[in-house]
């Protein structure tokens, strides 16, 4: 049983030592809580739980603390994928819910599993998700001062459970100041993908990740026999061809964990019950 989580890039808002330490401590705490949850729950349930904790922490650009779009509205996207069933569900540009990843998880039981905009919000309302504003004062100040952050903020989790099953979940609050209606990579197979061999979650510039098909490429290459590290290396070499900005975390069916970024520094933490690895 292992878990790895990410919280976007360190450079997205502040590079102070205070923020760095806060993110290190937060990620370590969430990784530990999620590993403990994994003891008695599936990888699928665990990644949803882990990402919901990340969404609840205003240090990250997902859920609470999501970026504000150019028209002054927060719209979020999230997805979850079960490696065993190879089914993915997600929400795109959903407004006024606390945990988009939990709405995405609820959609897994439906035939229509990826919903956007008002349809996603209506589904959330119908299934008991309360109306909730995720705006915090810092984001409003950034919006009003037009402090663009580069759009590199997303959170995600990948887990393997005691039965060897893999799952992944990813959530984002957008890049900030984008054109309303923009679709990020988080609720696509480019940014969130899993099967029985590997699971990968991405963060970075959504357009670059989609162009590179990053998560799907890595998982497919592991499925075809490459090691996890080699699959990452080859995919990130291709990302360089478009000067792509991305980071990714992954676990394969043997329990190997790997992470990589094209530019410094993706913030992440992993835990296997004994050892932590936390970004520096």
Coordinates of C-alpha atoms in Angstrom, one line a residue:
X1 CA 0.0 0.0 0.0
X2 CA 1.4 3.3 -1.1
X3 CA 0.2 6.8 -1.9
X4 CA 1.7 9.9 -3.5
X5 CA 0.0 13.3 -3.7
X6 CA 0.8 16.6 -5.4
X7 CA -0.2 20.2 -4.8
X8 CA 0.8 21.9 -8.0
X9 CA 4.0 24.0 -8.4
X10 CA 5.7 25.8 -5.6
X11 CA 6.1 28.9 -7.8
X12 CA 2.4 29.3 -8.4
X13 CA 1.8 31.9 -5.7
X14 CA 4.7 32.5 -3.3
X15 CA 8.3 31.2 -3.0
X16 CA 8.8 32.3 0.6
X17 CA 10.3 29.8 3.0
X18 CA 7.2 30.2 5.1
X19 CA 4.9 29.0 2.3
X20 CA 7.4 26.3 1.4
X21 CA 7.4 24.9 5.0
X22 CA 3.6 25.2 5.2
X23 CA 3.2 23.2 2.0
X24 CA 5.7 20.5 3.1
X25 CA 3.9 20.1 6.4
X26 CA 0.5 20.1 4.8
X27 CA 1.4 17.5 2.2
X28 CA 3.1 15.3 4.7
X29 CA 0.0 15.4 7.0
X30 CA -2.4 14.7 4.1
X31 CA -0.2 11.8 2.8
X32 CA -0.2 10.3 6.3
X33 CA -3.9 10.7 6.8
X34 CA -4.6 9.2 3.4
X35 CA -2.3 6.3 4.0
X36 CA -4.1 5.5 7.2
X37 CA -7.4 5.7 5.3
X38 CA -6.0 3.3 2.7
X39 CA -5.6 0.6 5.4
X40 CA -9.3 -0.1 5.4
X41 CA -10.4 1.3 2.1
X42 CA -9.8 0.9 -1.6
X43 CA -7.4 2.9 -3.7
X44 CA -10.4 4.4 -5.5
X45 CA -12.0 5.7 -2.3
X46 CA -8.6 6.8 -1.0
X47 CA -7.6 9.0 -3.9
X48 CA -11.0 10.8 -3.6
X49 CA -10.4 11.2 0.1
X50 CA -6.9 12.5 -0.4
X51 CA -7.8 15.0 -3.0
X52 CA -10.8 16.3 -0.9
X53 CA -8.3 17.1 1.8
X54 CA -6.2 19.0 -0.7
X55 CA -9.3 20.8 -1.9
X56 CA -10.0 21.8 1.7
X57 CA -6.6 23.5 2.2
X58 CA -6.4 27.0 0.9
X59 CA -2.6 26.6 0.2
X60 CA -3.6 24.9 -3.1
X61 CA -5.4 26.0 -6.2
X62 CA -8.3 23.5 -6.0
X63 CA -11.5 23.6 -4.0
X64 CA -11.1 26.3 -1.4
X65 CA -8.6 28.8 -2.8
X66 CA -9.4 28.2 -6.5
X67 CA -8.4 30.9 -9.0
X68 CA -10.9 33.4 -10.3
X69 CA -11.6 33.5 -14.0
X70 CA -11.6 36.7 -16.2
X71 CA -15.3 37.3 -15.6
X72 CA -14.9 37.2 -11.8
X73 CA -16.3 33.6 -11.3
X74 CA -14.6 30.5 -9.9
X75 CA -15.0 27.4 -12.0
X76 CA -13.4 24.1 -11.0
X77 CA -12.7 20.8 -12.6
X78 CA -11.9 17.4 -11.2
X79 CA -11.8 13.7 -12.2
X80 CA -11.3 10.3 -10.8
X81 CA -10.3 7.0 -12.5
X82 CA -10.4 3.4 -11.3
X83 CA -7.5 1.4 -12.6
X84 CA -9.4 -1.9 -12.3
X85 CA -12.5 -0.9 -14.2
X86 CA -10.7 1.7 -16.4
X87 CA -13.7 4.0 -15.9
X88 CA -13.2 7.7 -15.4
X89 CA -15.7 10.3 -14.2
X90 CA -15.4 14.0 -13.9
X91 CA -16.8 17.5 -13.7
X92 CA -15.7 20.4 -15.8
X93 CA -16.1 24.1 -14.9
X94 CA -18.4 23.4 -11.9
X95 CA -19.3 26.3 -9.6
X96 CA -20.1 26.7 -6.0
X97 CA -19.3 23.3 -4.5
X98 CA -16.7 22.6 -1.8
X99 CA -15.3 19.4 -3.2
X100 CA -15.5 18.9 -7.0
X101 CA -13.6 15.5 -6.7
X102 CA -16.5 14.1 -4.6
X103 CA -19.0 15.1 -7.2
X104 CA -16.8 13.4 -9.8
X105 CA -16.7 10.3 -7.6
X106 CA -20.5 10.3 -7.3
X107 CA -20.8 10.4 -11.1
X108 CA -18.9 7.1 -11.4
X109 CA -22.2 5.2 -11.0
X110 CA -23.8 7.0 -13.9
X111 CA -23.8 6.2 -17.6
X112 CA -23.1 9.9 -18.3
X113 CA -19.9 10.2 -16.3
X114 CA -18.4 13.6 -17.3
X115 CA -20.5 16.6 -16.9
X116 CA -19.8 20.3 -17.4
X117 CA -21.0 23.7 -16.3
X118 CA -24.6 24.0 -15.2
X119 CA -25.3 20.3 -15.8
X120 CA -22.5 19.4 -13.3
X121 CA -23.9 21.9 -10.8
X122 CA -27.5 20.6 -11.2
X123 CA -26.3 17.1 -10.7
X124 CA -24.4 18.1 -7.5
X125 CA -27.4 19.9 -6.1
X126 CA -29.6 16.9 -6.8
X127 CA -27.2 14.6 -5.0
X128 CA -27.0 16.6 -1.8
X129 CA -23.9 18.7 -2.4
X130 CA -24.5 22.0 -0.7
X131 CA -24.0 25.4 -2.3
X132 CA -20.5 26.6 -1.2
X133 CA -18.3 29.5 -2.2
X134 CA -14.7 28.5 -2.5
X135 CA -13.4 32.1 -2.9
X136 CA -10.9 33.3 -0.3
X137 CA -9.7 36.9 0.2
X138 CA -6.3 36.2 -1.2
X139 CA -7.8 35.1 -4.6
X140 CA -10.1 38.1 -4.8
X141 CA -7.1 40.4 -4.1
X142 CA -5.1 38.6 -6.8
X143 CA -8.0 39.0 -9.2
X144 CA -8.5 42.6 -8.5
X145 CA -4.8 43.4 -8.8
X146 CA -4.6 41.2 -11.9
X147 CA -1.7 39.2 -10.5
X148 CA -1.5 36.4 -12.9
X149 CA 0.1 33.3 -11.5
X150 CA 1.0 31.3 -14.6
X151 CA -1.7 28.6 -14.3
X152 CA 0.3 25.8 -12.8
X153 CA -1.9 24.9 -9.8
X154 CA -3.6 21.5 -9.6
X155 CA -3.8 18.8 -6.9
X156 CA -3.9 15.1 -7.3
X157 CA -3.4 11.7 -5.6
X158 CA -2.4 8.2 -6.8
X159 CA -2.7 5.1 -4.6
X160 CA -2.2 1.4 -4.7
X161 CA -4.2 -0.6 -2.2
X162 CA -3.6 -3.9 -0.4
X163 CA -5.2 -5.8 -3.3
X164 CA -2.8 -4.2 -5.7
X165 CA -5.5 -2.0 -7.3
X166 CA -4.6 1.4 -8.6
X167 CA -6.6 4.6 -8.7
X168 CA -6.0 8.3 -9.4
X169 CA -7.9 11.6 -8.8
X170 CA -7.1 15.1 -9.9
X171 CA -8.7 18.5 -9.1
X172 CA -8.0 22.1 -10.2
X173 CA -9.2 25.6 -9.6
X174 CA -8.0 26.7 -13.0
X175 CA -5.1 29.0 -14.0
X176 CA -6.8 32.3 -13.1
X177 CA -8.0 35.0 -15.4
X178 CA -8.7 32.5 -18.2
X179 CA -11.5 32.9 -20.7
X180 CA -14.7 31.5 -19.3
X181 CA -15.3 28.0 -20.7
X182 CA -11.6 27.0 -20.9
X183 CA -11.2 23.3 -20.2
X184 CA -8.1 22.2 -18.4
X185 CA -6.4 18.8 -18.5
X186 CA -7.6 17.7 -15.1
X187 CA -10.8 16.0 -16.2
X188 CA -9.2 14.4 -19.3
X189 CA -7.1 11.3 -19.8
X190 CA -4.2 13.6 -20.6
X191 CA -4.1 14.8 -16.9
X192 CA -5.7 11.9 -15.1
X193 CA -5.4 8.2 -16.2
X194 CA -5.2 4.8 -14.7
X195 CA -5.4 1.1 -15.6
X196 CA -4.4 -2.1 -13.8
X197 CA -0.7 -1.4 -14.6
X198 CA -0.2 2.2 -13.7
X199 CA -1.9 5.4 -12.5
X200 CA -0.8 9.0 -13.1
X201 CA -1.9 12.5 -12.1
X202 CA -0.6 15.7 -13.7
X203 CA -0.2 19.3 -12.9
X204 CA 1.0 22.3 -14.9
X205 CA -0.2 24.2 -17.9
X206 CA -3.3 22.3 -19.1
X207 CA -2.8 23.0 -22.8
X208 CA 0.7 21.6 -22.7
X209 CA -0.4 18.5 -20.8
X210 CA -3.2 17.9 -23.3
X211 CA -0.9 18.5 -26.3
X212 CA 1.5 15.9 -24.9
X213 CA -1.2 13.5 -23.7
X214 CA 1.1 13.1 -20.6
X215 CA -0.8 10.8 -18.2
X216 CA -2.2 8.5 -20.9
X217 CA 1.2 8.2 -22.6
X218 CA 3.0 7.3 -19.4
X219 CA 0.3 4.7 -18.4
X220 CA 0.3 3.2 -21.9
X221 CA 4.1 2.9 -22.0
X222 CA 4.1 1.1 -18.7
X223 CA 1.3 -1.2 -20.0
X224 CA 3.5 -2.0 -23.0
X225 CA 6.4 -3.0 -20.9
X226 CA 8.5 0.1 -20.1
X227 CA 9.5 0.7 -16.5
X228 CA 7.7 3.5 -14.7
X229 CA 10.9 5.7 -14.8
X230 CA 11.5 5.0 -18.5
X231 CA 7.9 5.8 -19.3
X232 CA 8.2 9.1 -17.5
X233 CA 11.5 10.0 -19.0
X234 CA 10.4 9.3 -22.6
X235 CA 7.2 11.3 -22.1
X236 CA 8.9 14.2 -20.6
X237 CA 11.5 14.2 -23.4
X238 CA 8.6 14.7 -25.8
X239 CA 7.2 17.4 -23.6
X240 CA 10.5 19.3 -24.1
X241 CA 9.8 19.5 -27.8
X242 CA 6.9 21.9 -27.1
X243 CA 8.6 23.5 -24.1
X244 CA 5.8 22.1 -22.0
X245 CA 5.3 23.0 -18.4
X246 CA 4.1 20.0 -16.4
X247 CA 4.7 17.7 -13.4
X248 CA 3.4 14.2 -12.8
X249 CA 3.1 11.6 -10.1
X250 CA 2.6 7.9 -10.7
X251 CA 2.5 4.4 -9.2
X252 CA 2.8 1.1 -11.1
X253 CA 1.3 -2.3 -10.3
X254 CA 4.5 -3.3 -8.6
X255 CA 4.2 -0.5 -6.1
X256 CA 7.0 1.6 -7.7
X257 CA 6.5 5.4 -7.2
X258 CA 7.9 8.0 -9.5
X259 CA 7.5 11.8 -10.0
X260 CA 9.0 14.2 -12.4
X261 CA 8.6 17.9 -13.5
X262 CA 9.7 19.9 -16.5
X263 CA 10.4 23.0 -14.5
X264 CA 11.0 23.5 -10.7
X265 CA 9.3 22.8 -8.5
X266 CA 6.3 20.5 -8.2
X267 CA 5.2 20.1 -4.6
X268 CA 4.5 16.5 -3.6
X269 CA 4.7 13.9 -0.8
X270 CA 4.6 10.1 -0.8
X271 CA 4.2 7.6 2.1
X272 CA 4.4 3.9 2.2
X273 CA 3.7 3.4 5.9
X274 CA 7.4 3.8 6.9
X275 CA 9.1 6.4 4.8
X276 CA 8.0 9.9 3.7
X277 CA 9.4 11.6 0.6
X278 CA 8.5 15.3 0.5
X279 CA 9.6 18.0 -2.0
X280 CA 12.5 20.2 -1.1

